Short mmCIF file of C-alpha atoms in Angstrom, two decimals:
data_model
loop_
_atom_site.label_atom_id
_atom_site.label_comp_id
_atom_site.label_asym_id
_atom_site.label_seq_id
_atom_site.Cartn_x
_atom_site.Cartn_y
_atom_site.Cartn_z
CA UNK C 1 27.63 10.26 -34.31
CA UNK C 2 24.47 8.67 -32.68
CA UNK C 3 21.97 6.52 -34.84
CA UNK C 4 19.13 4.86 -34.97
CA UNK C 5 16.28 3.62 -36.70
CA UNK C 6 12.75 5.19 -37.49
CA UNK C 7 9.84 3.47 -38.17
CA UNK C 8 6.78 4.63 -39.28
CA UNK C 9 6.09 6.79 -36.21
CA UNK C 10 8.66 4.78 -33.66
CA UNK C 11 12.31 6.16 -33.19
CA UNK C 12 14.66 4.06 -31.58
CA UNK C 13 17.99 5.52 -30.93
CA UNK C 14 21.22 2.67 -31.15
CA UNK C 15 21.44 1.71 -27.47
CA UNK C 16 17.70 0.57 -27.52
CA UNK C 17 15.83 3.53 -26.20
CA UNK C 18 11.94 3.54 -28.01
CA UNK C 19 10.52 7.50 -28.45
CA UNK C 20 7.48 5.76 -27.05
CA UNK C 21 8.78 5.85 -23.61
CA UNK C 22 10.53 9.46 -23.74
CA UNK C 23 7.54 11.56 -23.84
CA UNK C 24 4.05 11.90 -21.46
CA UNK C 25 4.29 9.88 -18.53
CA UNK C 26 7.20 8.17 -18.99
CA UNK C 27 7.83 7.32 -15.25
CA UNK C 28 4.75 5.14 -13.77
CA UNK C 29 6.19 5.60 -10.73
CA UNK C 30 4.56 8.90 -8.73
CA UNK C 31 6.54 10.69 -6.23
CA UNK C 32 9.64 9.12 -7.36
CA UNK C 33 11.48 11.63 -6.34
CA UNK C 34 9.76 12.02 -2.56
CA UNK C 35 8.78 15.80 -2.82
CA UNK C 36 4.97 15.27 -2.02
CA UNK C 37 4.85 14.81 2.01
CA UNK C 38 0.96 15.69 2.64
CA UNK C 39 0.59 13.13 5.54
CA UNK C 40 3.48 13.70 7.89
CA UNK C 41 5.00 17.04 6.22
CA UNK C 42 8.48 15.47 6.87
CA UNK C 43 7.39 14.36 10.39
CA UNK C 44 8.86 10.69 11.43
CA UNK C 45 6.63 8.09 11.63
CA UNK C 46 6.61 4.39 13.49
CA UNK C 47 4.52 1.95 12.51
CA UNK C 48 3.14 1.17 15.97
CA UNK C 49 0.77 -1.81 14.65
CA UNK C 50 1.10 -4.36 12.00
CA UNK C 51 -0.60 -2.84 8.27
CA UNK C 52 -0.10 -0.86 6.53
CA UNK C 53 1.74 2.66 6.97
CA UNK C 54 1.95 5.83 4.59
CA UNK C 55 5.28 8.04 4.12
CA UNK C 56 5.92 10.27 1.42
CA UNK C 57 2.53 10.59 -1.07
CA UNK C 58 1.83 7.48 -2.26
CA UNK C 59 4.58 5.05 -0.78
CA UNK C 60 3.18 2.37 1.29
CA UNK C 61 4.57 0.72 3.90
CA UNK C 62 3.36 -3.40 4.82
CA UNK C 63 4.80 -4.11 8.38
CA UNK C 64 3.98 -7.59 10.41
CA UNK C 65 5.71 -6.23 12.97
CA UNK C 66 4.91 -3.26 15.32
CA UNK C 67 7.83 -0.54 15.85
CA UNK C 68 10.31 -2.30 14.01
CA UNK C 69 11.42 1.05 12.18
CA UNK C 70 10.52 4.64 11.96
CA UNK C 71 10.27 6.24 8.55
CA UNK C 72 10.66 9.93 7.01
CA UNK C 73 11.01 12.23 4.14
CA UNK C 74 15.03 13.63 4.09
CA UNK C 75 16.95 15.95 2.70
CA UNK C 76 20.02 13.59 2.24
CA UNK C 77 19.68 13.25 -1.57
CA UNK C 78 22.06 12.41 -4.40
CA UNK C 79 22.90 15.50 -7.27
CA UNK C 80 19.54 16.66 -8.71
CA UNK C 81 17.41 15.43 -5.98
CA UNK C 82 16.30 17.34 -2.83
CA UNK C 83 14.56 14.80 -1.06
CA UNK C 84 15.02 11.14 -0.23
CA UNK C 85 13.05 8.96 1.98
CA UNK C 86 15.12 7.21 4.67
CA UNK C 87 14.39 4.09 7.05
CA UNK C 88 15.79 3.57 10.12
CA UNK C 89 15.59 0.44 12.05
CA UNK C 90 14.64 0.59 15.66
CA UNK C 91 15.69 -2.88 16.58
CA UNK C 92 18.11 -5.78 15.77
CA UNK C 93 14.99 -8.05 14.98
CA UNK C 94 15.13 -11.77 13.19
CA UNK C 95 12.14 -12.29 10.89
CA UNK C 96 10.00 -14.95 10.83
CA UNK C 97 9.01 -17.05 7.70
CA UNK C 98 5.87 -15.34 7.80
CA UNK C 99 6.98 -11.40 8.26
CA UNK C 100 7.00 -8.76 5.49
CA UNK C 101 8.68 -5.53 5.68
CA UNK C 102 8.06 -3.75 2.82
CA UNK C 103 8.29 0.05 1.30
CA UNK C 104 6.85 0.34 -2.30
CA UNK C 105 4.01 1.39 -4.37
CA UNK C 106 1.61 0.45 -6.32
CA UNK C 107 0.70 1.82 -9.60
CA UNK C 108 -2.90 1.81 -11.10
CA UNK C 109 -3.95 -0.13 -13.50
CA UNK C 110 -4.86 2.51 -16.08
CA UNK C 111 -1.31 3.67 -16.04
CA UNK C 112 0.35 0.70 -17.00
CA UNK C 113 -2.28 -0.50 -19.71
CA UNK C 114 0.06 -0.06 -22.68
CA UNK C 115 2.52 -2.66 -21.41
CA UNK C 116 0.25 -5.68 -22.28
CA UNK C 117 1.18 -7.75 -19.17
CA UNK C 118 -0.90 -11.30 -19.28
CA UNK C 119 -0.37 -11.77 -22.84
CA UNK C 120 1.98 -12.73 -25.32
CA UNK C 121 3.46 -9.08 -26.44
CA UNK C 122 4.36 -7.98 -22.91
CA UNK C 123 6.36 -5.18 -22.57
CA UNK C 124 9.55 -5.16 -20.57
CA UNK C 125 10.07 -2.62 -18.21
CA UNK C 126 13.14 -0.62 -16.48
CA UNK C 127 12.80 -0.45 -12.90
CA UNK C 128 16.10 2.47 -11.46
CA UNK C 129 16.44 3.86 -8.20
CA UNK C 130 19.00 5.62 -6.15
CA UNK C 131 19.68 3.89 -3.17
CA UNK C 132 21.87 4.31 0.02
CA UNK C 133 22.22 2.15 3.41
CA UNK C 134 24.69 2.10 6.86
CA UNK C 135 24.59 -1.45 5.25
CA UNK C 136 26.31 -3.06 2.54
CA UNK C 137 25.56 -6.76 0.59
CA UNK C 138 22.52 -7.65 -1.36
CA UNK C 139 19.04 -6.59 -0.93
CA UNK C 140 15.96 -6.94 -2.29
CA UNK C 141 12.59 -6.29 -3.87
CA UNK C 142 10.02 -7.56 -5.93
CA UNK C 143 7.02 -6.79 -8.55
CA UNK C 144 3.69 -8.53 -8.18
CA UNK C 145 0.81 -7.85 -10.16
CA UNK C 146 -2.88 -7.28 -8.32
CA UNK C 147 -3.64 -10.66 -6.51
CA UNK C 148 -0.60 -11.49 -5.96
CA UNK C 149 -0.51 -14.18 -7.75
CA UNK C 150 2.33 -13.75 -10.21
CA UNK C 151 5.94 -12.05 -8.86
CA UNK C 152 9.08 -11.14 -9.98
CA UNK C 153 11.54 -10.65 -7.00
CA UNK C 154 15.00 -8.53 -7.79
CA UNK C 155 18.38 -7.85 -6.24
CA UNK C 156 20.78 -5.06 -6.26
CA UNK C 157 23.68 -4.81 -4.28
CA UNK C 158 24.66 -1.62 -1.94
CA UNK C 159 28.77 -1.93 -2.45
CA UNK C 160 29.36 1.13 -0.50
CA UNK C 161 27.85 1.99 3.12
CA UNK C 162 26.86 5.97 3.35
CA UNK C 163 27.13 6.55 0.02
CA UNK C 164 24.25 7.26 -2.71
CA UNK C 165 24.52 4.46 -5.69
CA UNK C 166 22.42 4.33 -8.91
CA UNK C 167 20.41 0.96 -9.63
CA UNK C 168 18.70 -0.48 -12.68
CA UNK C 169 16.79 -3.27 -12.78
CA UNK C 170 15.45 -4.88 -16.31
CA UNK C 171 12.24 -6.81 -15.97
CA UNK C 172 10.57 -9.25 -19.28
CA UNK C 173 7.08 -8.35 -19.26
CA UNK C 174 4.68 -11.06 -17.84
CA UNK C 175 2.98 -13.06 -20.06
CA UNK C 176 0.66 -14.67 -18.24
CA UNK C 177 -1.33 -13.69 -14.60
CA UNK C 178 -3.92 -11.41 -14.20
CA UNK C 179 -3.00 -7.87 -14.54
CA UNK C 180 -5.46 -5.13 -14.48
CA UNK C 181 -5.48 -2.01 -16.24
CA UNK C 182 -8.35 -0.76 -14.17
CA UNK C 183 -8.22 1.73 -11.62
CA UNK C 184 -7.49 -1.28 -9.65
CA UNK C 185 -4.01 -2.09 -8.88
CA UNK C 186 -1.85 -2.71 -11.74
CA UNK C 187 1.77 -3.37 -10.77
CA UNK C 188 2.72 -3.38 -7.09
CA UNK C 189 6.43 -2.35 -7.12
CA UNK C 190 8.27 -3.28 -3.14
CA UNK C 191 11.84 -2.94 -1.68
CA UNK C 192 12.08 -5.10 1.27
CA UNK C 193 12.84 -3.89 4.86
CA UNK C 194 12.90 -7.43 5.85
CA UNK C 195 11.19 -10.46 4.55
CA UNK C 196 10.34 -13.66 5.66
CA UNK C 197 11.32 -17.08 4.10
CA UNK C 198 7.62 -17.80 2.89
CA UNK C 199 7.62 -14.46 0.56
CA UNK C 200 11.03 -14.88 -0.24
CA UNK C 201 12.01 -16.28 -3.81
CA UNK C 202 14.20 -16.46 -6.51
CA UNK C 203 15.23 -13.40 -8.04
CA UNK C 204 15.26 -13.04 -11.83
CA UNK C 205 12.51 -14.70 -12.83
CA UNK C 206 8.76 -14.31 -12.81
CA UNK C 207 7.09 -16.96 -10.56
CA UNK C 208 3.41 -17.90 -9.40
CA UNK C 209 2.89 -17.27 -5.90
CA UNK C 210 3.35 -14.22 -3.32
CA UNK C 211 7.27 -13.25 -3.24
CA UNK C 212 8.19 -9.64 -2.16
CA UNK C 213 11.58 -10.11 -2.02
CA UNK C 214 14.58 -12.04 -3.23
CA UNK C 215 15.68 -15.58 -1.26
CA UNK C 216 18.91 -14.06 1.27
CA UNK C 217 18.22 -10.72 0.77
CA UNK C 218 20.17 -7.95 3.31
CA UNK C 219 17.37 -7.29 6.10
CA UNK C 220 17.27 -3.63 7.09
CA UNK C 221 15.23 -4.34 10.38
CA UNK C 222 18.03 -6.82 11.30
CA UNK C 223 20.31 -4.36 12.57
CA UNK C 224 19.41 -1.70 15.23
CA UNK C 225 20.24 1.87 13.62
CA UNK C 226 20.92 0.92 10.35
CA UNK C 227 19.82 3.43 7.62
CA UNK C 228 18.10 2.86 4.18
CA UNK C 229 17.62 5.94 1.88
CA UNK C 230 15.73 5.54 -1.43
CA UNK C 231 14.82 8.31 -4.21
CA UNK C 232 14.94 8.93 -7.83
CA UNK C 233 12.74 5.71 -8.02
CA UNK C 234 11.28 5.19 -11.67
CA UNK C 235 9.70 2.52 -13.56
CA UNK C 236 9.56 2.81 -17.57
CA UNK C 237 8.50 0.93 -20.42
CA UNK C 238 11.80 -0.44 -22.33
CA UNK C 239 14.86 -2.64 -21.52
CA UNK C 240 17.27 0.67 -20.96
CA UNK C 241 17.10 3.22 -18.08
CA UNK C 242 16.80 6.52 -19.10
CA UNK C 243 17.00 9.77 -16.88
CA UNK C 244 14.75 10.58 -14.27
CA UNK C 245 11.43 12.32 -15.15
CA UNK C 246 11.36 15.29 -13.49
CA UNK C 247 8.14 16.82 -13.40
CA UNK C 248 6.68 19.90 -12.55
CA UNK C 249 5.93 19.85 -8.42
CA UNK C 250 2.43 21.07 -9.45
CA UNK C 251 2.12 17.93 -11.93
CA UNK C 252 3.28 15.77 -9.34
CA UNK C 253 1.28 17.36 -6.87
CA UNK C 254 -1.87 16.71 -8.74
CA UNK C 255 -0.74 13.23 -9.54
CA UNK C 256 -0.46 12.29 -6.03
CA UNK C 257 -3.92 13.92 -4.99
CA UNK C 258 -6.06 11.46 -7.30
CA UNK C 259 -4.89 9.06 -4.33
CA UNK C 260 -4.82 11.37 -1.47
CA UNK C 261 -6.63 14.93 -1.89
CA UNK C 262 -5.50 17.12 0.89
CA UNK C 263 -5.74 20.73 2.41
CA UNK C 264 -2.35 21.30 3.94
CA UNK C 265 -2.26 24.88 5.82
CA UNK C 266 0.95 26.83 5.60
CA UNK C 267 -0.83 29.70 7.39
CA UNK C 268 -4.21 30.75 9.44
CA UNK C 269 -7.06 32.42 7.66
CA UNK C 270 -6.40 30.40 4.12
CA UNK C 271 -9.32 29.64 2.16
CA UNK C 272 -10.61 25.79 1.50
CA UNK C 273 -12.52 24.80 -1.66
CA UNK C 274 -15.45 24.67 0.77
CA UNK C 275 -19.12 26.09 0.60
CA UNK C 276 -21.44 24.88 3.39
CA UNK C 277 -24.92 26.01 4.70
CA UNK C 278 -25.75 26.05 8.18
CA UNK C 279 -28.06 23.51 9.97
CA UNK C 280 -28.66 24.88 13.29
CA UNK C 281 -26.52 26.66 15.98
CA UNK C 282 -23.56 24.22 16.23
CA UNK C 283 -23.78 22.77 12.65
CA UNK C 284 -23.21 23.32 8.99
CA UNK C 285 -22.55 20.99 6.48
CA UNK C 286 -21.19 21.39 2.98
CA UNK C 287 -19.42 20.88 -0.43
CA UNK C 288 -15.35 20.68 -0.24
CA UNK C 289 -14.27 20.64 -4.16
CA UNK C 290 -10.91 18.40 -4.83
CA UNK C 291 -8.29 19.89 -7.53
CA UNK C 292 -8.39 16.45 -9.18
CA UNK C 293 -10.80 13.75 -9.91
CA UNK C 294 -10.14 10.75 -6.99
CA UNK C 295 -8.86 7.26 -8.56
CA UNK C 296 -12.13 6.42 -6.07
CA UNK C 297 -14.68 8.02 -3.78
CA UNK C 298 -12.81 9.27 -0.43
CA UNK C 299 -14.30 6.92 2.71
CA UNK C 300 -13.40 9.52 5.24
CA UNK C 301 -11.29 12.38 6.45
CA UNK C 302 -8.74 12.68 9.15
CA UNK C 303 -8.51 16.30 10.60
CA UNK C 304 -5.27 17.16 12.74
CA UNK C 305 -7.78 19.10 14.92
CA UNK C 306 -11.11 20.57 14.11
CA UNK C 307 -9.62 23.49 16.29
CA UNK C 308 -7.23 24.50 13.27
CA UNK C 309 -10.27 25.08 11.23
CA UNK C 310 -13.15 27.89 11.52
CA UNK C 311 -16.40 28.27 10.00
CA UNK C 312 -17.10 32.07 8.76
CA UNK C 313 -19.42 34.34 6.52
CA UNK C 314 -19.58 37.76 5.80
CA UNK C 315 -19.36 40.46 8.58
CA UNK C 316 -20.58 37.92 11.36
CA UNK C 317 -16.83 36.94 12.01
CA UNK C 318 -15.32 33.23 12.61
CA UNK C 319 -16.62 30.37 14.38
CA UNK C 320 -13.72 27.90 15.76
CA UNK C 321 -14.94 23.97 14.95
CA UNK C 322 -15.37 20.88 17.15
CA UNK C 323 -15.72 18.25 15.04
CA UNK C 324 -15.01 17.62 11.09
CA UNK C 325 -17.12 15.14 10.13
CA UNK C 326 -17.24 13.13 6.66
CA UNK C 327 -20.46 12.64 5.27
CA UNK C 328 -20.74 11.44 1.62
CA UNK C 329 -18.23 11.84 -1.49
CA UNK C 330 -17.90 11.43 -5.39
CA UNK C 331 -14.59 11.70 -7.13
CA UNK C 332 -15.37 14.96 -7.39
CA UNK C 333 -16.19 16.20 -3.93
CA UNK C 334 -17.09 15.25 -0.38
CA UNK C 335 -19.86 16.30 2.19
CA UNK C 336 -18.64 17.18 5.22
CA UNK C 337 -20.36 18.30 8.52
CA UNK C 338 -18.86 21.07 10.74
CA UNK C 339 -19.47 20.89 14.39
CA UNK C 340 -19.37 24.26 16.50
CA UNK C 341 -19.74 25.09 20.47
CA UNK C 342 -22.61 27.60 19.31
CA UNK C 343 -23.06 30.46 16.64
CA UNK C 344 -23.81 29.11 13.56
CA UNK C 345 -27.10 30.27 12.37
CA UNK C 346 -29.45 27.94 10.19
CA UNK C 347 -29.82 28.57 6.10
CA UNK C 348 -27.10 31.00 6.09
CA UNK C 349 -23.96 30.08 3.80
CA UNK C 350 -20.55 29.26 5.51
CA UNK C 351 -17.01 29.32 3.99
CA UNK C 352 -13.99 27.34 6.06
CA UNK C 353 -10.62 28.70 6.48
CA UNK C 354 -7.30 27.67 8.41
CA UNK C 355 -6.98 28.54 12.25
CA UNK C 356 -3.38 27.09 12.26
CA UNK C 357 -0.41 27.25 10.37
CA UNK C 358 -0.63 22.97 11.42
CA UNK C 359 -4.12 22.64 10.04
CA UNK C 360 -4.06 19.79 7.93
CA UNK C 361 -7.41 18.01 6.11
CA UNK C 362 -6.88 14.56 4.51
CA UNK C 363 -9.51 12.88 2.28
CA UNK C 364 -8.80 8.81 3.16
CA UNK C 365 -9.40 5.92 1.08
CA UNK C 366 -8.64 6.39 -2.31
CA UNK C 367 -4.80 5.15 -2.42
CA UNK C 368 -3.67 1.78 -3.87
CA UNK X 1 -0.57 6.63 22.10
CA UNK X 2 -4.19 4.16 23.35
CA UNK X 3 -6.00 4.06 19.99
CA UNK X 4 -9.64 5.72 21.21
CA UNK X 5 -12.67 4.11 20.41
CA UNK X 6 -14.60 4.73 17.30
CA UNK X 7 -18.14 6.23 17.68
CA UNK X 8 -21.31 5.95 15.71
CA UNK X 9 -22.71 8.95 14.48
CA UNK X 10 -26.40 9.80 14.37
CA UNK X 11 -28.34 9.84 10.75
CA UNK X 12 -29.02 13.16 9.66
CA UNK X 13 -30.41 14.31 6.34
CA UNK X 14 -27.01 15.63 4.70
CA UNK X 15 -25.28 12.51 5.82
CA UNK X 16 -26.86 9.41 4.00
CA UNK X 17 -24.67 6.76 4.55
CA UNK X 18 -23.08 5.36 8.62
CA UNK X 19 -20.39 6.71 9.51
CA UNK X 20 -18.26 6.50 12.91
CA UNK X 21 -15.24 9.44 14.08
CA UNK X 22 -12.80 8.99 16.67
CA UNK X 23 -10.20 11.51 18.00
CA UNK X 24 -7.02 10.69 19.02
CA UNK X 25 -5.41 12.67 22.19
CA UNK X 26 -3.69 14.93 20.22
CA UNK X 27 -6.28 16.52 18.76
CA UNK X 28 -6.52 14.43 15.30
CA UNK X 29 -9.76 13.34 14.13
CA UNK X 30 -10.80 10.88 11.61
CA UNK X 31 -14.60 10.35 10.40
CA UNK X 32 -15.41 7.45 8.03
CA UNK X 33 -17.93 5.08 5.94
CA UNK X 34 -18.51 2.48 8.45
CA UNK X 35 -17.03 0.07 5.11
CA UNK X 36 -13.73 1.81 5.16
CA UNK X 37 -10.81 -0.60 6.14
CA UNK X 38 -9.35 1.01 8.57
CA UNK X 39 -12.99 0.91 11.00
CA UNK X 40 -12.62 -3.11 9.69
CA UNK X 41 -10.04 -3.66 11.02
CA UNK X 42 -10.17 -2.21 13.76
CA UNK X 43 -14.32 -4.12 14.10
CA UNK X 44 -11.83 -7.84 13.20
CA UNK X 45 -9.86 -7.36 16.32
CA UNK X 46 -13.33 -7.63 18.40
CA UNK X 47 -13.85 -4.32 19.12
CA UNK X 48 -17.28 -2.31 19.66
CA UNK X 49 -18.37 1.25 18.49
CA UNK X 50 -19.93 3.27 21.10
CA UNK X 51 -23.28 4.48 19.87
CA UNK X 52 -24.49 7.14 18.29
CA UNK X 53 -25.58 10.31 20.62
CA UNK X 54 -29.39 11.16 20.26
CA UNK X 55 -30.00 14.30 18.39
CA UNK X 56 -31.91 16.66 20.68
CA UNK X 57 -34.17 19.52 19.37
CA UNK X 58 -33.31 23.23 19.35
#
């Protein structure tokens, strides 16, 4: 028969597990599971220039290296998951000390304020994964708080090639560093691709400096075709790994779209949360509405053609765009300008609605 | 893909802040603050908007 303890308003069950990470937001981690694909909509991608790269809703890529691997969301996934995303290296490339190869995330600040990281008190925290590679050995990742001054690089070890395995990873909390629980980054959380001596260190214990991986770990850029899948990703307050959070795909939807608010098209003549005025005869400009408040104002917009988008009011029919244009933004909402050939008629008000099935509208610059 | 050349646009009243578009041969656009990273960047490797078209009268 199971037992534990209860105190005052804390359960904790025998094997360690604290009610305080059980309920609300117990995985920081969002998009764990790699549902959310506004960007690429399960497109590949190649990371043609050294950055950094988006995948799956918030999951960041850092490459030094151009076209060193392609990236997507998949449908390989182990028992109650759908979706996975997988890596595949293009090349049979030998990092340099200086390279990072990185896919991770980084969690704001504001969602990892209860740990206490930077002080005495820290919190530990669980870090579990499901994980599966064409390779097999020992690979490896790291935490690093905001400046990236403070690190804590990991292993785990991929016994079987082709085959889905479950990880955990049990992390002390930091006690000293700089760790904001601002909107800011709070813990940056990376599996290395590939890393370089210089950000390579020694796993298992929290260190001062810039490490993003573990000293010998299994490079996944170092072999041409080799596959890395990752899913089921979730970090927790506590010392044991509990089972994944699944949230609702509308939760997790709206999680991801404080950093990334997005219209995404699945047909033409949808309706945007748009109401604009017109200018003159090839402009209007206007309000577009987000679902959820930004973590910070958008700084632009990327369009995947102003051609999937029209510009209509009331019995005067549609007018196909030019140009989408961003203008000015809150966390709220963003201006944006509407370009047209001709037919827009000044002081009137204009709605905006799909021309495509492809049309896709992405507000930029509010991810970690 | 040749990355295309970012391009000023022109101050207008519902627009108060700079901001430069480019469009990529496919048909994707992106528009942004001239202080957004990605326009950096792109400014640190020593390259030069084009300006800003004149706005002509109707």
């Amino acid at each position: 028969m199971p037992y534990g303890t209860v105190n005052a308003d804390l359960m904790t069950t025998s094997d360690g597990v604290s009610s305080s990470g059980l309920y609300g937001f117990k995985n920081r981690i969002i998009n764990g599971a790699m549902v959310i694909d506004q960007r690429n909509a399960g497109a590949s991608i190649t990371p043609t220039t050294s950055g950094d790269w988006w995948g799956c809703d918030r999951w960041r890529y850092n490459v030094d290296q151009s076209s060193k691997f392609s990236t997507q969301q998949s449908s390989v996934a182990p028992a109650g998951f759908t979706n996975s995303t997988l890596i595949t290296s293009l090349s049979a490339y030998s990092v340099i000390s200086s390279d990072v190869f990185t896919v991770g995330q980084v969690i704001e600040g504001f969602n990892v304020s209860d740990l206490g990281w930077g002080a005495a008190g820290a919190q530990a925290v669980t870090l579990s994964f499901w994980v599966r590679s064409s390779l097999t050995g020992t690979f490896g990742g790291a935490i690093n708080n905001s400046g990236f001054t403070r690190s804590y690089p990991f292993t785990f070890t991929i016994n079987a090639a082709n085959t889905y395995e479950y990880k955990t990873i049990t992390i002390a909390g930091d006690t000293t560093g700089t760790w904001l629980t601002t909107n800011g980054a709070g813990i940056r959380v990376y599996f290395s691709l590939g890393m370089g001596s210089t950000r390579s260190g020694t796993a298992g214990a929290w260190a001062a400096g810039d490490f993003r991986s573990a000293t010998g770990a299994t490079s996944v850029v170092g072999t041409n075709g080799a596959t890395f899948y990752i899913t089921g990703v979730q970090l927790e307050k506590g010392s044991t790994a509990t089972s994944f959070d699944y949230r609702p795909y509308g939760t997790e939807l709206a999680l991801c779209q404080r950093y990334l608010p997005a219209f995404v098209a699945t047909g033409i003549n949808q309706t945007l949360p748009f109401v604009g005025c017109g200018v003159n005869s090839t402009t209007q400009a206007g309000t577009y509405t987000f679902e959820v408040a930004t973590r910070t104002p958008p700084t632009g917009i990327t369009v995947s053609s102003a051609s999937h988008f029209t510009s209509s009011r009331p019995s005067t029919g549609v007018t196909v765009s030019t140009a989408i244009n961003f203008a000015a933004s809150s966390n709220y909402a963003c201006q944006i300008e509407i370009k047209a050939a001709s037919g827009l008629t000044a002081d009137v008000p204009y709605l905006l609605y799909s021309n495509s099935a492809s049309g896709v509208m992405l507000f930029t610059g509010c991810e970690l | 893909m040749t990355e295309p050349i970012w391009k000023l646009l022109p101050d207008v009243f519902y627009r108060p802040v700079q901001v430069v578009t480019r469009t990529w041969p496919d048909g994707l656009s992106e528009s942004c603050l001239v202080t957004a990273e990605a326009y950096l960047a792109w400014l640190e490797e020593g390259n030069q908007p084009e300006p800003a078209d004149e706005i002509k009268g109707e």
